[in-house]
Amino acid sequence: MSTEKRLPKSREIADELRRAIESGDLAPGTLLPSERELVERYAISSGTASKVIALLKSTGLVESQVGRGVFVRKRTQLIRHAHDRYARRWREAGKAPFRSEVEAQGRTASVEVNSVERIEPPKWVTERLALPGGAQVVRRANTYSVDGHAVQLVNTYIPLSIAQDTSLETAVPGPGGIYAAFEELGHTLTRMLEEVQARMPRYEEAQQLNVSNGTPILDVVHISYDQHETPMDLSHFVLRADENVLTYELPTD
């Protein structure tokens, strides 16, 4: 007599559909069976059919379109070349890092500037920027989109001692983005540090990035240093993990 525990019917069906999606048998953009069709095809209850759809949504492989149904998600990932995106040649060409890497991949980039304001930053920012207690920063809050949908949320913190009354306090600091502006102010980018972790999105992040239940995000803290080893900025990226790939090319000596 077998002692193997059988999976719930909803899980069996969801796993079958998941395998079909991952193998390509159900291609991106394919309309999935409706709950009524699942009931008829698998002889299950409407409640079980609802669980099947909920389980698939939790994988991030499918998405609901209001009034149309549930579709296999189109997953065209943006490759973020950490070793190349801050290269001086992009600034000299008048392109900021995000726009240069998106356009290099044949896609359309857009940036929404949500706010530019002076604030007293949270303690973790103050510590990483080596600022004295009570020091202010300029926080630039942006939403980065590719082909019309948001893929990254970015808060950039710049010491007020650097940004005060400069183009860094304007919505568009000029060709080449903030790093070109830094260099015009005498701060040459010489070194970067990035901290990367995966986590589940907070409610507001999930809403802004339109992520499905169960889809994680990548949390990236980027710190830039100038020729005097002074931290110039801290950029906190929140990226859809299913829409972004991070690549790093590291020295070995």
PDB file of C-alpha atoms in Angstrom:
ATOM      1  CA  MET A   1       0.000   0.000   0.000  1.00  0.00           C
ATOM      2  CA  SER A   2       1.473   3.342  -1.035  1.00  0.00           C
ATOM      3  CA  THR A   3       2.008   5.937   1.691  1.00  0.00           C
ATOM      4  CA  GLU A   4       2.758   8.727  -0.777  1.00  0.00           C
ATOM      5  CA  LYS A   5       0.672  11.774   0.027  1.00  0.00           C
ATOM      6  CA  ARG A   6      -1.322  13.031  -2.924  1.00  0.00           C
ATOM      7  CA  LEU A   7      -1.346  16.738  -3.721  1.00  0.00           C
ATOM      8  CA  PRO A   8      -4.619  18.657  -3.638  1.00  0.00           C
ATOM      9  CA  LYS A   9      -6.378  18.638  -7.021  1.00  0.00           C
ATOM     10  CA  SER A  10      -5.923  22.389  -7.374  1.00  0.00           C
ATOM     11  CA  ARG A  11      -2.146  22.013  -6.966  1.00  0.00           C
ATOM     12  CA  GLU A  12      -1.967  19.133  -9.456  1.00  0.00           C
ATOM     13  CA  ILE A  13      -3.768  21.151 -12.123  1.00  0.00           C
ATOM     14  CA  ALA A  14      -1.814  24.342 -11.388  1.00  0.00           C
ATOM     15  CA  ASP A  15       1.463  22.392 -11.642  1.00  0.00           C
ATOM     16  CA  GLU A  16       0.363  20.904 -14.966  1.00  0.00           C
ATOM     17  CA  LEU A  17      -0.384  24.355 -16.385  1.00  0.00           C
ATOM     18  CA  ARG A  18       2.826  25.775 -14.892  1.00  0.00           C
ATOM     19  CA  ARG A  19       4.893  23.100 -16.630  1.00  0.00           C
ATOM     20  CA  ALA A  20       3.135  23.885 -19.910  1.00  0.00           C
ATOM     21  CA  ILE A  21       4.027  27.572 -19.498  1.00  0.00           C
ATOM     22  CA  GLU A  22       7.650  26.912 -18.567  1.00  0.00           C
ATOM     23  CA  SER A  23       8.109  24.478 -21.461  1.00  0.00           C
ATOM     24  CA  GLY A  24       6.648  26.944 -23.957  1.00  0.00           C
ATOM     25  CA  ASP A  25       3.604  24.817 -24.788  1.00  0.00           C
ATOM     26  CA  LEU A  26       1.568  27.750 -23.483  1.00  0.00           C
ATOM     27  CA  ALA A  27       3.320  30.700 -25.089  1.00  0.00           C
ATOM     28  CA  PRO A  28       3.465  34.254 -23.692  1.00  0.00           C
ATOM     29  CA  GLY A  29       0.201  36.036 -24.410  1.00  0.00           C
ATOM     30  CA  THR A  30      -1.847  32.817 -24.456  1.00  0.00           C
ATOM     31  CA  LEU A  31      -5.281  33.041 -22.839  1.00  0.00           C
ATOM     32  CA  LEU A  32      -5.640  30.448 -20.089  1.00  0.00           C
ATOM     33  CA  PRO A  33      -8.800  28.384 -19.648  1.00  0.00           C
ATOM     34  CA  SER A  34     -11.464  30.248 -17.694  1.00  0.00           C
ATOM     35  CA  GLU A  35     -12.676  28.918 -14.358  1.00  0.00           C
ATOM     36  CA  ARG A  36     -15.751  27.513 -16.109  1.00  0.00           C
ATOM     37  CA  GLU A  37     -13.560  25.755 -18.674  1.00  0.00           C
ATOM     38  CA  LEU A  38     -11.379  24.315 -15.893  1.00  0.00           C
ATOM     39  CA  VAL A  39     -14.491  22.981 -14.165  1.00  0.00           C
ATOM     40  CA  GLU A  40     -15.586  21.223 -17.358  1.00  0.00           C
ATOM     41  CA  ARG A  41     -12.137  19.977 -18.396  1.00  0.00           C
ATOM     42  CA  TYR A  42     -11.054  18.533 -15.048  1.00  0.00           C
ATOM     43  CA  ALA A  43     -14.452  17.769 -13.466  1.00  0.00           C
ATOM     44  CA  ILE A  44     -13.717  19.977 -10.466  1.00  0.00           C
ATOM     45  CA  SER A  45     -15.731  22.434  -8.415  1.00  0.00           C
ATOM     46  CA  SER A  46     -15.755  26.165  -9.105  1.00  0.00           C
ATOM     47  CA  GLY A  47     -13.932  26.694  -5.785  1.00  0.00           C
ATOM     48  CA  THR A  48     -11.109  24.371  -6.872  1.00  0.00           C
ATOM     49  CA  ALA A  49     -10.922  26.157 -10.234  1.00  0.00           C
ATOM     50  CA  SER A  50     -10.539  29.484  -8.409  1.00  0.00           C
ATOM     51  CA  LYS A  51      -7.678  28.017  -6.368  1.00  0.00           C
ATOM     52  CA  VAL A  52      -5.951  26.852  -9.581  1.00  0.00           C
ATOM     53  CA  ILE A  53      -5.974  30.400 -10.959  1.00  0.00           C
ATOM     54  CA  ALA A  54      -4.843  31.851  -7.620  1.00  0.00           C
ATOM     55  CA  LEU A  55      -1.929  29.400  -7.452  1.00  0.00           C
ATOM     56  CA  LEU A  56      -0.816  30.314 -10.975  1.00  0.00           C
ATOM     57  CA  LYS A  57      -1.020  34.025 -10.198  1.00  0.00           C
ATOM     58  CA  SER A  58       1.166  33.469  -7.130  1.00  0.00           C
ATOM     59  CA  THR A  59       3.960  32.194  -9.406  1.00  0.00           C
ATOM     60  CA  GLY A  60       4.057  35.458 -11.364  1.00  0.00           C
ATOM     61  CA  LEU A  61       3.731  33.491 -14.618  1.00  0.00           C
ATOM     62  CA  VAL A  62       0.250  34.773 -15.464  1.00  0.00           C
ATOM     63  CA  GLU A  63      -1.603  38.060 -15.218  1.00  0.00           C
ATOM     64  CA  SER A  64      -5.246  39.119 -15.204  1.00  0.00           C
ATOM     65  CA  GLN A  65      -6.565  41.562 -17.775  1.00  0.00           C
ATOM     66  CA  VAL A  66      -9.855  43.109 -16.705  1.00  0.00           C
ATOM     67  CA  GLY A  67     -12.739  41.943 -18.858  1.00  0.00           C
ATOM     68  CA  ARG A  68     -10.521  39.631 -20.909  1.00  0.00           C
ATOM     69  CA  GLY A  69      -9.252  36.849 -18.662  1.00  0.00           C
ATOM     70  CA  VAL A  70      -5.950  35.440 -17.411  1.00  0.00           C
ATOM     71  CA  PHE A  71      -2.979  35.372 -19.790  1.00  0.00           C
ATOM     72  CA  VAL A  72       0.524  33.922 -19.771  1.00  0.00           C
ATOM     73  CA  ARG A  73       2.808  36.845 -18.973  1.00  0.00           C
ATOM     74  CA  LYS A  74       5.160  38.190 -21.590  1.00  0.00           C
ATOM     75  CA  ARG A  75       8.554  38.135 -19.865  1.00  0.00           C
ATOM     76  CA  THR A  76      11.025  40.349 -21.688  1.00  0.00           C
ATOM     77  CA  GLN A  77      13.700  41.009 -19.116  1.00  0.00           C
ATOM     78  CA  LEU A  78      15.840  44.109 -18.925  1.00  0.00           C
ATOM     79  CA  ILE A  79      19.524  43.321 -18.492  1.00  0.00           C
ATOM     80  CA  ARG A  80      21.215  45.745 -16.106  1.00  0.00           C
ATOM     81  CA  HIS A  81      24.948  45.758 -16.852  1.00  0.00           C
ATOM     82  CA  ALA A  82      26.317  46.990 -13.536  1.00  0.00           C
ATOM     83  CA  HIS A  83      29.904  46.954 -14.839  1.00  0.00           C
ATOM     84  CA  ASP A  84      29.060  49.150 -17.852  1.00  0.00           C
ATOM     85  CA  ARG A  85      26.044  51.325 -17.076  1.00  0.00           C
ATOM     86  CA  TYR A  86      28.100  54.086 -15.406  1.00  0.00           C
ATOM     87  CA  ALA A  87      30.792  54.226 -18.112  1.00  0.00           C
ATOM     88  CA  ARG A  88      31.913  57.740 -19.024  1.00  0.00           C
ATOM     89  CA  ARG A  89      31.189  57.193 -22.731  1.00  0.00           C
ATOM     90  CA  TRP A  90      27.442  57.184 -21.993  1.00  0.00           C
ATOM     91  CA  ARG A  91      27.679  60.514 -20.182  1.00  0.00           C
ATOM     92  CA  GLU A  92      29.740  61.974 -23.007  1.00  0.00           C
ATOM     93  CA  ALA A  93      26.997  60.843 -25.400  1.00  0.00           C
ATOM     94  CA  GLY A  94      24.470  62.710 -23.261  1.00  0.00           C
ATOM     95  CA  LYS A  95      22.704  59.601 -21.970  1.00  0.00           C
ATOM     96  CA  ALA A  96      21.953  58.639 -18.391  1.00  0.00           C
ATOM     97  CA  PRO A  97      22.674  55.000 -17.342  1.00  0.00           C
ATOM     98  CA  PHE A  98      19.083  53.717 -17.470  1.00  0.00           C
ATOM     99  CA  ARG A  99      18.278  55.212 -20.851  1.00  0.00           C
ATOM    100  CA  SER A 100      21.543  54.021 -22.409  1.00  0.00           C
ATOM    101  CA  GLU A 101      21.107  50.374 -21.361  1.00  0.00           C
ATOM    102  CA  VAL A 102      17.407  50.234 -22.288  1.00  0.00           C
ATOM    103  CA  GLU A 103      17.945  51.721 -25.736  1.00  0.00           C
ATOM    104  CA  ALA A 104      20.922  49.399 -26.326  1.00  0.00           C
ATOM    105  CA  GLN A 105      18.473  46.516 -25.922  1.00  0.00           C
ATOM    106  CA  GLY A 106      16.111  47.933 -28.547  1.00  0.00           C
ATOM    107  CA  ARG A 107      13.489  49.100 -26.098  1.00  0.00           C
ATOM    108  CA  THR A 108      11.946  52.431 -25.111  1.00  0.00           C
ATOM    109  CA  ALA A 109      12.889  54.082 -21.821  1.00  0.00           C
ATOM    110  CA  SER A 110      11.018  56.737 -19.905  1.00  0.00           C
ATOM    111  CA  VAL A 111      11.592  58.319 -16.504  1.00  0.00           C
ATOM    112  CA  GLU A 112       8.951  59.998 -14.352  1.00  0.00           C
ATOM    113  CA  VAL A 113      10.368  62.433 -11.810  1.00  0.00           C
ATOM    114  CA  ASN A 114       8.036  62.106  -8.831  1.00  0.00           C
ATOM    115  CA  SER A 115       9.781  64.614  -6.579  1.00  0.00           C
ATOM    116  CA  VAL A 116      13.028  66.468  -5.895  1.00  0.00           C
ATOM    117  CA  GLU A 117      13.237  67.726  -2.331  1.00  0.00           C
ATOM    118  CA  ARG A 118      15.528  68.476   0.573  1.00  0.00           C
ATOM    119  CA  ILE A 119      15.036  66.111   3.506  1.00  0.00           C
ATOM    120  CA  GLU A 120      16.796  64.745   6.558  1.00  0.00           C
ATOM    121  CA  PRO A 121      17.501  61.173   5.419  1.00  0.00           C
ATOM    122  CA  PRO A 122      16.897  57.959   7.361  1.00  0.00           C
ATOM    123  CA  LYS A 123      19.764  56.757   9.542  1.00  0.00           C
ATOM    124  CA  TRP A 124      20.874  53.975   7.143  1.00  0.00           C
ATOM    125  CA  VAL A 125      21.380  56.582   4.394  1.00  0.00           C
ATOM    126  CA  THR A 126      23.213  58.983   6.702  1.00  0.00           C
ATOM    127  CA  GLU A 127      25.619  56.229   7.741  1.00  0.00           C
ATOM    128  CA  ARG A 128      26.390  55.058   4.205  1.00  0.00           C
ATOM    129  CA  LEU A 129      26.965  58.603   2.987  1.00  0.00           C
ATOM    130  CA  ALA A 130      29.200  59.316   6.014  1.00  0.00           C
ATOM    131  CA  LEU A 131      27.163  62.406   6.903  1.00  0.00           C
ATOM    132  CA  PRO A 132      27.063  64.102  10.305  1.00  0.00           C
ATOM    133  CA  GLY A 133      23.868  63.829  12.305  1.00  0.00           C
ATOM    134  CA  GLY A 134      21.185  66.287  11.173  1.00  0.00           C
ATOM    135  CA  ALA A 135      22.736  66.804   7.726  1.00  0.00           C
ATOM    136  CA  GLN A 136      20.278  67.167   4.880  1.00  0.00           C
ATOM    137  CA  VAL A 137      20.257  65.549   1.459  1.00  0.00           C
ATOM    138  CA  VAL A 138      18.471  66.136  -1.807  1.00  0.00           C
ATOM    139  CA  ARG A 139      16.227  63.159  -2.520  1.00  0.00           C
ATOM    140  CA  ARG A 140      15.304  62.514  -6.145  1.00  0.00           C
ATOM    141  CA  ALA A 141      12.393  60.058  -6.429  1.00  0.00           C
ATOM    142  CA  ASN A 142      11.908  58.542  -9.888  1.00  0.00           C
ATOM    143  CA  THR A 143       9.906  55.799 -11.562  1.00  0.00           C
ATOM    144  CA  TYR A 144      11.699  54.078 -14.467  1.00  0.00           C
ATOM    145  CA  SER A 145       9.599  52.490 -17.203  1.00  0.00           C
ATOM    146  CA  VAL A 146      10.363  50.282 -20.188  1.00  0.00           C
ATOM    147  CA  ASP A 147       7.990  50.117 -23.150  1.00  0.00           C
ATOM    148  CA  GLY A 148       5.377  51.965 -21.137  1.00  0.00           C
ATOM    149  CA  HIS A 149       5.303  49.980 -17.901  1.00  0.00           C
ATOM    150  CA  ALA A 150       7.142  50.591 -14.639  1.00  0.00           C
ATOM    151  CA  VAL A 151      10.050  48.249 -13.848  1.00  0.00           C
ATOM    152  CA  GLN A 152      12.108  50.175 -11.293  1.00  0.00           C
ATOM    153  CA  LEU A 153      11.530  52.608  -8.423  1.00  0.00           C
ATOM    154  CA  VAL A 154      14.570  54.701  -7.515  1.00  0.00           C
ATOM    155  CA  ASN A 155      15.269  57.096  -4.655  1.00  0.00           C
ATOM    156  CA  THR A 156      18.591  58.886  -5.020  1.00  0.00           C
ATOM    157  CA  TYR A 157      20.045  60.703  -2.001  1.00  0.00           C
ATOM    158  CA  ILE A 158      22.707  63.367  -2.627  1.00  0.00           C
ATOM    159  CA  PRO A 159      24.435  65.291   0.193  1.00  0.00           C
ATOM    160  CA  LEU A 160      23.103  68.840   0.276  1.00  0.00           C
ATOM    161  CA  SER A 161      26.717  70.030   0.538  1.00  0.00           C
ATOM    162  CA  ILE A 162      27.133  68.789  -3.063  1.00  0.00           C
ATOM    163  CA  ALA A 163      23.689  69.391  -4.563  1.00  0.00           C
ATOM    164  CA  GLN A 164      22.687  72.709  -3.020  1.00  0.00           C
ATOM    165  CA  ASP A 165      21.626  75.300  -5.611  1.00  0.00           C
ATOM    166  CA  THR A 166      22.893  73.199  -8.527  1.00  0.00           C
ATOM    167  CA  SER A 167      21.251  71.389 -11.431  1.00  0.00           C
ATOM    168  CA  LEU A 168      21.027  68.331  -9.145  1.00  0.00           C
ATOM    169  CA  GLU A 169      18.062  70.052  -7.506  1.00  0.00           C
ATOM    170  CA  THR A 170      16.197  70.350 -10.807  1.00  0.00           C
ATOM    171  CA  ALA A 171      13.928  67.725 -12.373  1.00  0.00           C
ATOM    172  CA  VAL A 172      16.249  67.313 -15.376  1.00  0.00           C
ATOM    173  CA  PRO A 173      19.878  67.957 -14.382  1.00  0.00           C
ATOM    174  CA  GLY A 174      21.031  67.959 -18.021  1.00  0.00           C
ATOM    175  CA  PRO A 175      22.413  65.631 -20.720  1.00  0.00           C
ATOM    176  CA  GLY A 176      24.070  62.561 -19.248  1.00  0.00           C
ATOM    177  CA  GLY A 177      22.011  62.605 -16.066  1.00  0.00           C
ATOM    178  CA  ILE A 178      23.220  63.211 -12.537  1.00  0.00           C
ATOM    179  CA  TYR A 179      26.680  61.707 -13.069  1.00  0.00           C
ATOM    180  CA  ALA A 180      27.457  64.188 -15.816  1.00  0.00           C
ATOM    181  CA  ALA A 181      26.256  66.915 -13.441  1.00  0.00           C
ATOM    182  CA  PHE A 182      28.550  65.575 -10.706  1.00  0.00           C
ATOM    183  CA  GLU A 183      31.546  65.778 -13.018  1.00  0.00           C
ATOM    184  CA  GLU A 184      30.687  69.355 -13.998  1.00  0.00           C
ATOM    185  CA  LEU A 185      30.799  70.131 -10.279  1.00  0.00           C
ATOM    186  CA  GLY A 186      34.278  68.581  -9.957  1.00  0.00           C
ATOM    187  CA  HIS A 187      33.258  65.173  -8.597  1.00  0.00           C
ATOM    188  CA  THR A 188      34.677  62.421 -10.813  1.00  0.00           C
ATOM    189  CA  LEU A 189      33.106  59.011 -10.421  1.00  0.00           C
ATOM    190  CA  THR A 190      35.902  56.601  -9.486  1.00  0.00           C
ATOM    191  CA  ARG A 191      34.347  53.767  -7.489  1.00  0.00           C
ATOM    192  CA  MET A 192      30.950  52.193  -6.790  1.00  0.00           C
ATOM    193  CA  LEU A 193      29.573  49.836  -4.168  1.00  0.00           C
ATOM    194  CA  GLU A 194      26.336  47.861  -4.540  1.00  0.00           C
ATOM    195  CA  GLU A 195      24.399  45.846  -1.979  1.00  0.00           C
ATOM    196  CA  VAL A 196      21.819  43.456  -3.489  1.00  0.00           C
ATOM    197  CA  GLN A 197      19.128  41.430  -1.790  1.00  0.00           C
ATOM    198  CA  ALA A 198      15.836  39.812  -2.773  1.00  0.00           C
ATOM    199  CA  ARG A 199      12.660  40.334  -0.770  1.00  0.00           C
ATOM    200  CA  MET A 200       8.917  40.498  -1.173  1.00  0.00           C
ATOM    201  CA  PRO A 201       7.550  43.918  -2.131  1.00  0.00           C
ATOM    202  CA  ARG A 202       5.825  46.213   0.296  1.00  0.00           C
ATOM    203  CA  TYR A 203       2.218  47.047  -0.533  1.00  0.00           C
ATOM    204  CA  GLU A 204       2.944  50.414  -2.138  1.00  0.00           C
ATOM    205  CA  GLU A 205       5.830  48.972  -4.166  1.00  0.00           C
ATOM    206  CA  ALA A 206       3.610  46.160  -5.464  1.00  0.00           C
ATOM    207  CA  GLN A 207       1.002  48.728  -6.480  1.00  0.00           C
ATOM    208  CA  GLN A 208       3.475  51.017  -8.247  1.00  0.00           C
ATOM    209  CA  LEU A 209       5.209  48.164 -10.104  1.00  0.00           C
ATOM    210  CA  ASN A 210       1.994  46.196 -10.697  1.00  0.00           C
ATOM    211  CA  VAL A 211       3.560  42.947  -9.495  1.00  0.00           C
ATOM    212  CA  SER A 212       1.516  39.784  -9.027  1.00  0.00           C
ATOM    213  CA  ASN A 213       1.199  38.033  -5.681  1.00  0.00           C
ATOM    214  CA  GLY A 214       4.271  35.925  -5.030  1.00  0.00           C
ATOM    215  CA  THR A 215       6.578  37.984  -7.265  1.00  0.00           C
ATOM    216  CA  PRO A 216       9.711  39.162  -5.402  1.00  0.00           C
ATOM    217  CA  ILE A 217      11.676  42.331  -6.000  1.00  0.00           C
ATOM    218  CA  LEU A 218      15.400  43.046  -6.080  1.00  0.00           C
ATOM    219  CA  ASP A 219      16.519  45.636  -3.562  1.00  0.00           C
ATOM    220  CA  VAL A 220      19.740  47.349  -4.686  1.00  0.00           C
ATOM    221  CA  VAL A 221      21.622  50.005  -2.735  1.00  0.00           C
ATOM    222  CA  HIS A 222      24.176  51.770  -4.953  1.00  0.00           C
ATOM    223  CA  ILE A 223      26.795  54.159  -3.541  1.00  0.00           C
ATOM    224  CA  SER A 224      29.104  56.246  -5.760  1.00  0.00           C
ATOM    225  CA  TYR A 225      32.458  57.686  -4.659  1.00  0.00           C
ATOM    226  CA  ASP A 226      34.471  60.514  -6.170  1.00  0.00           C
ATOM    227  CA  GLN A 227      38.225  60.946  -6.621  1.00  0.00           C
ATOM    228  CA  HIS A 228      38.563  61.933  -2.944  1.00  0.00           C
ATOM    229  CA  GLU A 229      36.704  58.795  -1.757  1.00  0.00           C
ATOM    230  CA  THR A 230      33.775  61.013  -0.775  1.00  0.00           C
ATOM    231  CA  PRO A 231      30.335  59.380  -1.192  1.00  0.00           C
ATOM    232  CA  MET A 232      28.530  61.404  -3.883  1.00  0.00           C
ATOM    233  CA  ASP A 233      25.165  59.707  -3.846  1.00  0.00           C
ATOM    234  CA  LEU A 234      23.217  56.726  -2.615  1.00  0.00           C
ATOM    235  CA  SER A 235      20.620  55.325  -5.019  1.00  0.00           C
ATOM    236  CA  HIS A 236      18.089  52.852  -3.666  1.00  0.00           C
ATOM    237  CA  PHE A 237      16.621  50.740  -6.478  1.00  0.00           C
ATOM    238  CA  VAL A 238      13.529  48.564  -6.170  1.00  0.00           C
ATOM    239  CA  LEU A 239      13.362  46.365  -9.281  1.00  0.00           C
ATOM    240  CA  ARG A 240      10.852  43.773 -10.428  1.00  0.00           C
ATOM    241  CA  ALA A 241      12.768  40.495 -10.096  1.00  0.00           C
ATOM    242  CA  ASP A 242      10.867  39.012 -13.056  1.00  0.00           C
ATOM    243  CA  GLU A 243      11.654  41.995 -15.297  1.00  0.00           C
ATOM    244  CA  ASN A 244      15.314  42.627 -14.482  1.00  0.00           C
ATOM    245  CA  VAL A 245      18.574  40.695 -14.711  1.00  0.00           C
ATOM    246  CA  LEU A 246      21.675  42.051 -12.940  1.00  0.00           C
ATOM    247  CA  THR A 247      25.066  41.291 -14.466  1.00  0.00           C
ATOM    248  CA  TYR A 248      28.443  41.938 -12.847  1.00  0.00           C
ATOM    249  CA  GLU A 249      31.931  41.697 -14.296  1.00  0.00           C
ATOM    250  CA  LEU A 250      34.431  41.567 -11.445  1.00  0.00           C
ATOM    251  CA  PRO A 251      38.228  41.910 -11.365  1.00  0.00           C
ATOM    252  CA  THR A 252      40.233  38.973 -10.058  1.00  0.00           C
ATOM    253  CA  ASP A 253      43.294  40.784  -8.708  1.00  0.00           C
TER     254      ASP A 253
END
